[in-house]
Coordinates of N, CA and C in Angstrom, one line a residue:
M247 N 84.3 105.2 78.6 CA 85.2 104.8 79.7 C 86.6 104.9 79.2
Q248 N 87.5 105.5 80.0 CA 88.9 105.6 79.6 C 89.6 104.3 79.6
T249 N 90.4 104.1 78.6 CA 91.2 102.9 78.5 C 92.6 103.1 79.1
P250 N 93.0 102.3 80.1 CA 94.3 102.4 80.7 C 95.4 102.4 79.7
P251 N 96.4 103.3 79.9 CA 97.6 103.2 78.9 C 98.3 101.9 79.0
R252 N 98.7 101.4 77.9 CA 99.4 100.1 77.9 C 100.8 100.3 77.4
R253 N 101.8 99.6 77.9 CA 103.1 99.7 77.4 C 103.2 98.7 76.2
S254 N 103.7 99.2 75.1 CA 103.8 98.4 73.9 C 104.8 97.3 74.1
P255 N 104.4 96.0 73.8 CA 105.3 94.9 73.9 C 106.4 95.0 72.9
G256 N 106.3 95.8 71.9 CA 107.3 95.9 70.9 C 108.4 96.9 71.2
R257 N 108.4 97.5 72.3 CA 109.4 98.5 72.7 C 110.4 97.8 73.7
P258 N 111.6 97.6 73.3 CA 112.6 96.9 74.1 C 112.9 97.7 75.4
F259 N 112.9 99.0 75.3 CA 113.3 99.8 76.5 C 112.3 99.5 77.6
A260 N 111.0 99.6 77.3 CA 110.0 99.3 78.3 C 110.1 97.9 78.8
A261 N 110.2 96.9 77.9 CA 110.3 95.5 78.4 C 111.5 95.3 79.3
T262 N 112.6 95.9 79.0 CA 113.8 95.8 79.8 C 113.6 96.4 81.1
R263 N 113.0 97.6 81.1 CA 112.8 98.3 82.4 C 111.9 97.5 83.3
D264 N 110.8 96.9 82.7 CA 109.9 96.0 83.5 C 110.7 94.8 84.1
A265 N 111.6 94.3 83.3 CA 112.3 93.1 83.7 C 113.2 93.5 84.9
V266 N 113.8 94.7 84.8 CA 114.7 95.1 85.9 C 113.8 95.4 87.2
E267 N 112.7 96.0 87.0 CA 111.8 96.2 88.1 C 111.4 94.9 88.8
R268 N 111.0 93.9 88.0 CA 110.6 92.6 88.5 C 111.7 91.9 89.3
A269 N 112.9 92.0 88.7 CA 114.1 91.3 89.3 C 114.4 92.0 90.7
A270 N 114.3 93.4 90.7 CA 114.6 94.1 91.9 C 113.7 93.8 93.0
L271 N 112.4 93.9 92.7 CA 111.4 93.6 93.7 C 111.4 92.2 94.2
T272 N 111.6 91.3 93.3 CA 111.8 89.9 93.8 C 112.9 89.7 94.8
L273 N 114.0 90.3 94.5 CA 115.2 90.2 95.4 C 114.9 90.9 96.7
M274 N 114.3 92.1 96.6 CA 114.0 92.9 97.9 C 113.0 92.2 98.8
L275 N 112.0 91.6 98.2 CA 111.0 90.9 99.0 C 111.6 89.6 99.6
R276 N 112.5 89.0 98.9 CA 113.1 87.7 99.4 C 114.2 88.0 100.4
D277 N 115.1 89.0 100.1 CA 116.2 89.1 101.0 C 116.2 90.4 101.9
G278 N 115.2 91.2 101.7 CA 115.1 92.5 102.4 C 115.6 93.6 101.7
Y279 N 115.0 94.8 101.7 CA 115.4 95.9 101.0 C 116.8 96.3 101.2
E280 N 117.2 96.4 102.5 CA 118.5 96.9 102.9 C 119.6 96.0 102.4
Q281 N 119.3 94.7 102.2 CA 120.3 93.8 101.9 C 120.6 93.7 100.4
V282 N 119.8 94.3 99.6 CA 119.9 94.2 98.1 C 120.6 95.5 97.6
S283 N 121.6 95.3 96.8 CA 122.4 96.5 96.3 C 122.0 96.6 94.8
V284 N 122.4 97.8 94.2 CA 122.2 98.0 92.8 C 123.0 96.9 92.0
D285 N 124.2 96.5 92.5 CA 124.9 95.5 91.8 C 124.2 94.2 91.8
D286 N 123.5 93.9 92.9 CA 122.7 92.6 93.0 C 121.6 92.7 92.0
I287 N 120.9 93.8 91.9 CA 119.8 93.9 90.9 C 120.3 93.8 89.5
A288 N 121.4 94.5 89.2 CA 121.9 94.4 87.8 C 122.3 93.0 87.5
R289 N 123.0 92.3 88.4 CA 123.4 90.9 88.2 C 122.2 90.0 87.9
E290 N 121.1 90.2 88.8 CA 119.9 89.4 88.6 C 119.2 89.6 87.3
A291 N 119.2 90.9 86.9 CA 118.5 91.3 85.6 C 119.4 91.1 84.4
R292 N 120.7 90.8 84.6 CA 121.7 90.5 83.6 C 121.9 91.8 82.7
I293 N 122.1 92.9 83.5 CA 122.4 94.2 82.9 C 123.6 94.8 83.6
G294 N 124.2 95.9 83.1 CA 125.2 96.6 83.7 C 124.7 97.7 84.6
R295 N 125.5 98.3 85.5 CA 125.1 99.4 86.3 C 124.6 100.6 85.5
T296 N 125.3 100.8 84.3 CA 124.9 101.9 83.5 C 123.5 101.8 83.0
T297 N 123.2 100.6 82.6 CA 121.8 100.3 82.1 C 120.8 100.5 83.3
F298 N 121.2 100.0 84.5 CA 120.3 100.2 85.6 C 120.0 101.7 85.8
F299 N 121.0 102.5 85.8 CA 120.8 104.0 86.1 C 120.2 104.7 84.9
R300 N 120.1 104.1 83.7 CA 119.4 104.6 82.6 C 117.9 104.5 82.9
Y301 N 117.5 103.5 83.6 CA 116.1 103.3 83.8 C 115.6 103.9 85.2
F302 N 116.5 103.8 86.2 CA 116.1 104.3 87.5 C 117.3 105.1 88.1
K303 N 116.9 106.2 88.7 CA 117.9 107.1 89.2 C 118.6 106.6 90.5
S304 N 118.0 105.6 91.2 CA 118.5 105.1 92.4 C 117.8 103.8 92.8
K305 N 118.3 103.2 93.8 CA 117.6 101.9 94.3 C 116.2 102.2 94.7
P306 N 116.0 103.3 95.5 CA 114.6 103.6 95.9 C 113.7 103.9 94.7
G307 N 114.4 104.4 93.6 CA 113.6 104.7 92.4 C 112.9 103.5 91.8
V308 N 113.5 102.3 92.0 CA 112.9 101.1 91.5 C 111.5 100.9 92.2
V309 N 111.5 101.2 93.4 CA 110.2 101.0 94.2 C 109.2 102.1 93.8
W310 N 109.7 103.3 93.7 CA 108.8 104.5 93.6 C 108.5 104.9 92.1
S311 N 109.3 104.5 91.2 CA 109.1 105.0 89.8 C 107.7 104.6 89.3
A312 N 107.2 103.4 89.4 CA 105.9 103.0 88.9 C 104.8 103.8 89.7
F313 N 105.0 104.0 91.0 CA 104.0 104.8 91.7 C 103.9 106.2 91.2
D314 N 105.1 106.8 90.8 CA 105.1 108.1 90.2 C 104.3 108.1 88.9
D315 N 104.4 107.0 88.1 CA 103.5 106.9 86.9 C 102.1 107.0 87.3
T316 N 101.7 106.4 88.4 CA 100.3 106.4 88.8 C 99.9 107.8 89.1
I317 N 100.7 108.6 89.7 CA 100.4 110.0 90.0 C 100.2 110.8 88.6
S318 N 101.0 110.5 87.7 CA 100.9 111.1 86.4 C 99.6 110.8 85.7
W319 N 99.2 109.5 85.8 CA 97.9 109.1 85.2 C 96.7 109.7 86.0
L320 N 96.9 109.8 87.3 CA 95.8 110.5 88.1 C 95.7 111.9 87.6
A321 N 96.8 112.6 87.4 CA 96.7 114.0 87.0 C 96.1 114.2 85.6
E322 N 96.5 113.3 84.7 CA 96.0 113.3 83.3 C 94.5 113.1 83.3
S323 N 94.0 112.1 84.1 CA 92.6 111.8 84.1 C 91.8 113.0 84.7
L324 N 92.3 113.6 85.8 CA 91.6 114.7 86.3 C 91.6 115.9 85.4
T325 N 92.7 116.1 84.6 CA 92.7 117.2 83.7 C 91.6 117.0 82.6
E326 N 91.4 115.7 82.2 CA 90.4 115.4 81.2 C 89.0 115.6 81.8
K327 N 88.8 115.7 83.1 CA 87.5 115.8 83.7 C 87.3 117.2 84.2
H328 N 88.0 118.2 83.6 CA 87.9 119.6 84.1 C 86.5 120.1 84.1
E329 N 85.7 119.6 83.1 CA 84.3 120.1 83.0 C 83.3 119.0 83.5
Y330 N 83.8 118.0 84.1 CA 83.0 116.9 84.6 C 81.9 117.4 85.6
P331 N 80.7 117.0 85.5 CA 79.7 117.7 86.4 C 79.9 117.5 87.9
G332 N 80.4 116.3 88.3 CA 80.5 116.1 89.7 C 82.0 116.1 90.1
V333 N 82.4 117.0 91.0 CA 83.8 117.1 91.4 C 84.3 115.8 92.1
L334 N 83.5 115.3 93.0 CA 83.9 114.1 93.8 C 83.8 112.8 92.9
D335 N 82.9 112.8 92.0 CA 82.8 111.6 91.1 C 84.0 111.6 90.2
A336 N 84.4 112.8 89.7 CA 85.6 112.9 88.9 C 86.9 112.5 89.6
V337 N 87.0 112.8 90.9 CA 88.1 112.4 91.7 C 88.1 110.9 91.9
R338 N 86.9 110.3 92.3 CA 86.8 108.9 92.5 C 87.2 108.1 91.2
E339 N 86.6 108.5 90.1 CA 86.8 107.8 88.9 C 88.3 107.9 88.4
S340 N 88.9 109.0 88.7 CA 90.3 109.2 88.3 C 91.2 108.4 89.2
I341 N 90.9 108.2 90.4 CA 91.7 107.4 91.3 C 91.6 106.0 90.9
V342 N 90.4 105.5 90.6 CA 90.2 104.1 90.2 C 90.9 103.9 88.9
F343 N 90.8 104.8 87.9 CA 91.4 104.7 86.6 C 92.9 104.6 86.8
S344 N 93.5 105.5 87.5 CA 95.0 105.5 87.6 C 95.5 104.2 88.3
T345 N 94.7 103.7 89.3 CA 95.1 102.5 90.0 C 95.0 101.3 89.0
R346 N 93.9 101.3 88.3 CA 93.7 100.2 87.3 C 94.9 100.2 86.3
S347 N 95.2 101.4 85.8 CA 96.3 101.6 84.9 C 97.6 101.0 85.5
A348 N 97.8 101.3 86.7 CA 99.1 100.9 87.4 C 99.1 99.3 87.6
I349 N 98.1 98.8 88.1 CA 98.2 97.3 88.4 C 98.0 96.4 87.2
Y350 N 97.6 97.0 86.1 CA 97.5 96.2 84.8 C 98.7 96.5 83.9
N351 N 99.6 97.4 84.3 CA 100.8 97.7 83.5 C 102.0 97.2 84.2
S352 N 101.9 96.7 85.4 CA 103.1 96.1 86.1 C 102.6 94.9 86.9
D353 N 103.2 93.7 86.6 CA 102.9 92.5 87.4 C 103.2 92.6 88.9
V354 N 104.1 93.6 89.2 CA 104.6 93.7 90.6 C 104.2 95.1 91.2
W355 N 103.3 95.8 90.6 CA 103.0 97.1 91.2 C 102.5 97.1 92.6
L356 N 101.6 96.2 92.9 CA 101.1 96.1 94.3 C 102.2 95.5 95.3
E357 N 103.1 94.7 94.8 CA 104.1 94.0 95.7 C 105.0 95.0 96.3
R358 N 105.2 96.2 95.7 CA 106.2 97.2 96.3 C 105.7 97.7 97.6
F359 N 104.4 97.6 97.9 CA 103.9 98.1 99.1 C 104.1 97.2 100.3
R360 N 104.6 96.0 100.0 CA 105.0 95.1 101.1 C 106.3 95.6 101.6
L361 N 107.1 96.4 100.9 CA 108.4 96.8 101.3 C 108.4 98.1 102.2
L362 N 107.3 98.9 102.1 CA 107.4 100.2 102.6 C 107.6 100.3 104.1
D363 N 107.1 99.3 104.8 CA 107.3 99.4 106.3 C 108.5 98.7 106.7
S364 N 109.3 98.2 105.8 CA 110.5 97.4 106.1 C 111.8 98.2 106.1
S365 N 111.7 99.4 105.6 CA 112.9 100.2 105.4 C 112.7 101.6 105.8
A366 N 113.7 102.1 106.6 CA 113.6 103.5 107.0 C 113.8 104.4 105.8
E367 N 114.6 104.0 104.9 CA 114.9 104.8 103.7 C 113.6 105.0 102.9
L368 N 112.9 103.9 102.7 CA 111.6 103.9 101.9 C 110.5 104.7 102.7
R369 N 110.5 104.6 104.0 CA 109.5 105.3 104.8 C 109.8 106.8 104.7
A370 N 111.0 107.2 104.6 CA 111.4 108.6 104.5 C 110.9 109.2 103.1
D371 N 111.1 108.4 102.1 CA 110.7 108.8 100.7 C 109.2 108.8 100.6
A372 N 108.5 107.9 101.4 CA 107.1 107.8 101.2 C 106.3 109.1 101.4
Y373 N 106.8 109.9 102.3 CA 106.1 111.2 102.6 C 105.9 112.0 101.4
D374 N 107.0 112.2 100.7 CA 107.0 113.1 99.5 C 106.1 112.6 98.4
H375 N 106.2 111.3 98.2 CA 105.4 110.7 97.1 C 103.9 110.7 97.4
W376 N 103.5 110.5 98.7 CA 102.1 110.5 99.0 C 101.6 112.0 99.1
E377 N 102.5 112.9 99.4 CA 102.1 114.3 99.4 C 101.8 114.7 97.9
R378 N 102.6 114.3 97.0 CA 102.4 114.6 95.6 C 101.1 114.0 95.1
W379 N 100.8 112.8 95.6 CA 99.5 112.2 95.2 C 98.3 113.0 95.7
A380 N 98.4 113.3 97.0 CA 97.3 114.1 97.6 C 97.2 115.5 97.0
S381 N 98.3 116.1 96.7 CA 98.3 117.5 96.2 C 97.7 117.5 94.8
T382 N 97.8 116.4 94.0 CA 97.2 116.3 92.7 C 95.7 116.4 92.9
V383 N 95.1 115.7 93.9 CA 93.7 115.7 94.1 C 93.3 117.1 94.6
A384 N 94.0 117.6 95.6 CA 93.7 118.9 96.2 C 93.7 120.0 95.2
T385 N 94.6 120.0 94.2 CA 94.7 121.0 93.2 C 93.5 121.0 92.3
F386 N 93.1 119.8 91.9 CA 91.9 119.6 91.1 C 90.6 120.1 91.8
V387 N 90.4 119.7 93.0 CA 89.3 120.2 93.8 C 89.3 121.7 93.9
A388 N 90.5 122.3 94.2 CA 90.6 123.7 94.4 C 90.2 124.4 93.1
T389 N 90.7 123.9 92.0 CA 90.4 124.6 90.7 C 88.9 124.6 90.4
R390 N 88.3 123.5 90.7 CA 86.8 123.3 90.4 C 86.0 124.2 91.4
T391 N 86.5 124.5 92.6 CA 85.7 125.2 93.5 C 86.1 126.7 93.7
G392 N 87.2 127.1 93.0 CA 87.6 128.4 93.2 C 88.4 128.7 94.5
L393 N 88.9 127.6 95.1 CA 89.6 127.8 96.3 C 91.1 127.6 96.1
S394 N 91.9 127.7 97.1 CA 93.3 127.4 97.1 C 93.5 125.9 97.4
P395 N 94.5 125.3 96.8 CA 94.8 123.9 97.2 C 95.1 123.7 98.7
Q396 N 95.5 124.8 99.3 CA 95.9 124.7 100.7 C 94.7 125.0 101.6
D397 N 93.5 125.3 101.0 CA 92.3 125.6 101.8 C 91.8 124.3 102.5
A398 N 91.0 124.4 103.5 CA 90.5 123.3 104.3 C 89.8 122.3 103.4
I399 N 88.9 122.7 102.6 CA 88.0 121.7 101.9 C 88.8 120.9 100.9
P400 N 89.6 121.5 100.0 CA 90.5 120.6 99.1 C 91.4 119.7 99.9
M401 N 92.0 120.2 100.9 CA 92.9 119.4 101.7 C 92.2 118.3 102.4
A402 N 90.9 118.5 102.9 CA 90.2 117.5 103.6 C 89.8 116.4 102.6
I403 N 89.4 116.8 101.4 CA 89.0 115.8 100.4 C 90.2 114.9 100.0
A404 N 91.3 115.6 99.7 CA 92.5 114.9 99.3 C 93.0 114.0 100.4
G405 N 93.0 114.5 101.6 CA 93.4 113.7 102.8 C 92.6 112.4 103.0
A406 N 91.2 112.6 102.8 CA 90.3 111.4 102.9 C 90.6 110.4 101.8
A407 N 90.8 110.9 100.6 CA 91.1 110.0 99.5 C 92.4 109.3 99.7
R408 N 93.4 110.0 100.1 CA 94.7 109.3 100.4 C 94.5 108.3 101.5
G409 N 93.8 108.6 102.5 CA 93.6 107.6 103.6 C 92.9 106.4 103.1
M410 N 91.9 106.6 102.3 CA 91.1 105.4 101.8 C 92.0 104.6 100.8
F411 N 92.8 105.3 100.0 CA 93.7 104.5 99.1 C 94.7 103.7 99.9
L412 N 95.3 104.3 100.9 CA 96.3 103.6 101.7 C 95.7 102.4 102.4
S413 N 94.4 102.6 102.9 CA 93.7 101.6 103.6 C 93.5 100.4 102.7
E414 N 93.1 100.6 101.4 CA 92.9 99.5 100.5 C 94.2 98.8 100.2
L415 N 95.3 99.6 100.0 CA 96.6 98.9 99.8 C 97.0 98.0 100.9
R416 N 96.8 98.5 102.1 CA 97.2 97.7 103.3 C 96.2 96.5 103.4
N417 N 95.0 96.7 103.1 CA 94.0 95.6 103.2 C 94.4 94.5 102.2
W418 N 94.9 94.9 101.0 CA 95.3 94.0 100.0 C 96.5 93.1 100.5
L419 N 97.4 93.7 101.3 CA 98.5 93.0 101.8 C 98.1 91.8 102.7
N420 N 96.9 91.8 103.2 CA 96.4 90.8 104.1 C 95.3 89.9 103.4
T421 N 95.2 90.0 102.1 CA 94.2 89.2 101.4 C 94.8 88.5 100.2
D422 N 94.0 87.7 99.6 CA 94.4 87.1 98.3 C 93.5 87.6 97.2
D423 N 93.0 88.8 97.3 CA 92.1 89.3 96.3 C 92.8 89.5 95.0
D424 N 92.1 89.4 93.9 CA 92.7 89.7 92.6 C 92.5 91.2 92.3
R425 N 93.0 91.6 91.1 CA 93.0 93.0 90.8 C 91.6 93.6 90.8
E426 N 90.7 92.9 90.1 CA 89.3 93.5 90.0 C 88.6 93.6 91.4
D427 N 88.9 92.7 92.3 CA 88.4 92.8 93.7 C 88.9 94.1 94.3
I428 N 90.2 94.4 94.2 CA 90.8 95.6 94.8 C 90.1 96.8 94.2
L429 N 90.0 96.8 92.9 CA 89.4 98.0 92.2 C 88.0 98.2 92.6
D430 N 87.2 97.1 92.6 CA 85.8 97.3 93.0 C 85.6 97.8 94.4
R431 N 86.5 97.3 95.3 CA 86.4 97.7 96.7 C 86.8 99.2 96.9
L432 N 87.9 99.5 96.1 CA 88.4 100.9 96.2 C 87.3 101.9 95.7
D433 N 86.6 101.5 94.6 CA 85.6 102.4 94.0 C 84.4 102.5 95.0
H434 N 84.0 101.4 95.6 CA 82.9 101.4 96.5 C 83.2 102.2 97.8
N435 N 84.4 102.0 98.3 CA 84.7 102.8 99.6 C 85.0 104.2 99.3
L436 N 85.5 104.6 98.2 CA 85.7 106.0 97.9 C 84.3 106.6 97.7
R437 N 83.4 105.9 97.1 CA 82.0 106.5 96.9 C 81.4 106.7 98.3
T438 N 81.6 105.8 99.2 CA 81.0 105.9 100.5 C 81.6 107.2 101.3
V439 N 82.9 107.3 101.2 CA 83.6 108.4 101.9 C 83.2 109.7 101.3
F440 N 83.2 109.8 99.9 CA 82.9 111.0 99.3 C 81.4 111.4 99.4
T441 N 80.5 110.5 99.6 CA 79.1 110.8 99.9 C 79.0 111.5 101.2
A442 N 79.8 111.0 102.2 CA 79.8 111.7 103.5 C 80.4 113.1 103.4
L443 N 81.4 113.3 102.5 CA 82.0 114.6 102.4 C 81.3 115.6 101.4
S444 N 80.3 115.1 100.7 CA 79.7 116.0 99.7 C 79.2 117.3 100.3
G445 N 78.8 117.3 101.5 CA 78.3 118.6 102.1 C 79.3 119.7 102.1
L446 N 80.6 119.3 102.1 CA 81.7 120.3 102.1 C 81.6 121.1 100.9
L447 N 81.4 120.5 99.7 CA 81.3 121.2 98.5 C 80.1 122.1 98.4
A448 N 79.0 121.6 99.0 CA 77.8 122.5 99.0 C 78.0 123.8 99.8
E449 N 78.9 123.7 100.7 CA 79.2 124.9 101.5 C 80.3 125.8 101.0
S450 N 81.0 125.3 99.9 CA 82.1 126.1 99.4 C 81.7 127.2 98.5

């Protein structure tokens, strides 16, 4: 079983970046995304603007940076499963692995999704990030099946996976489930959806 990457507690850069992320999301959830400025975040985290921009390119970057890490972990896990016997099992396990890595490496990873429907700026950014996530899955499926990532089968599988992932994130917003509950449900529901889609690969 793959072990989720861990941020070393001995590295001040990572610890400071985490502290800025926590401070920013706490402010945004309390006061509203639009009402919180970079200066507010810097003041709350007791850093200067220069330090803030060393860690994050922009205010939206505070929300999206850790999600982009999740995409990187998803891509790395899929790359390691290039010879894995089951394409859909490889995708499912990689999605669960990358999600596990994310929620155990940030105390506030899940909380950022409470903000996405509250801001037009974040909603606009969401499309590009979710497209990158789905494209990572579609590219893997295409490589394993000899198809193009834009072909119907890789796109259908990637779209279904993204829909299930989003569904679980939204479901979490309405529950008090802990991390392992979320991961178990994600794994179970991805397995159910991919079982229904397995016939697509048999025809490819």
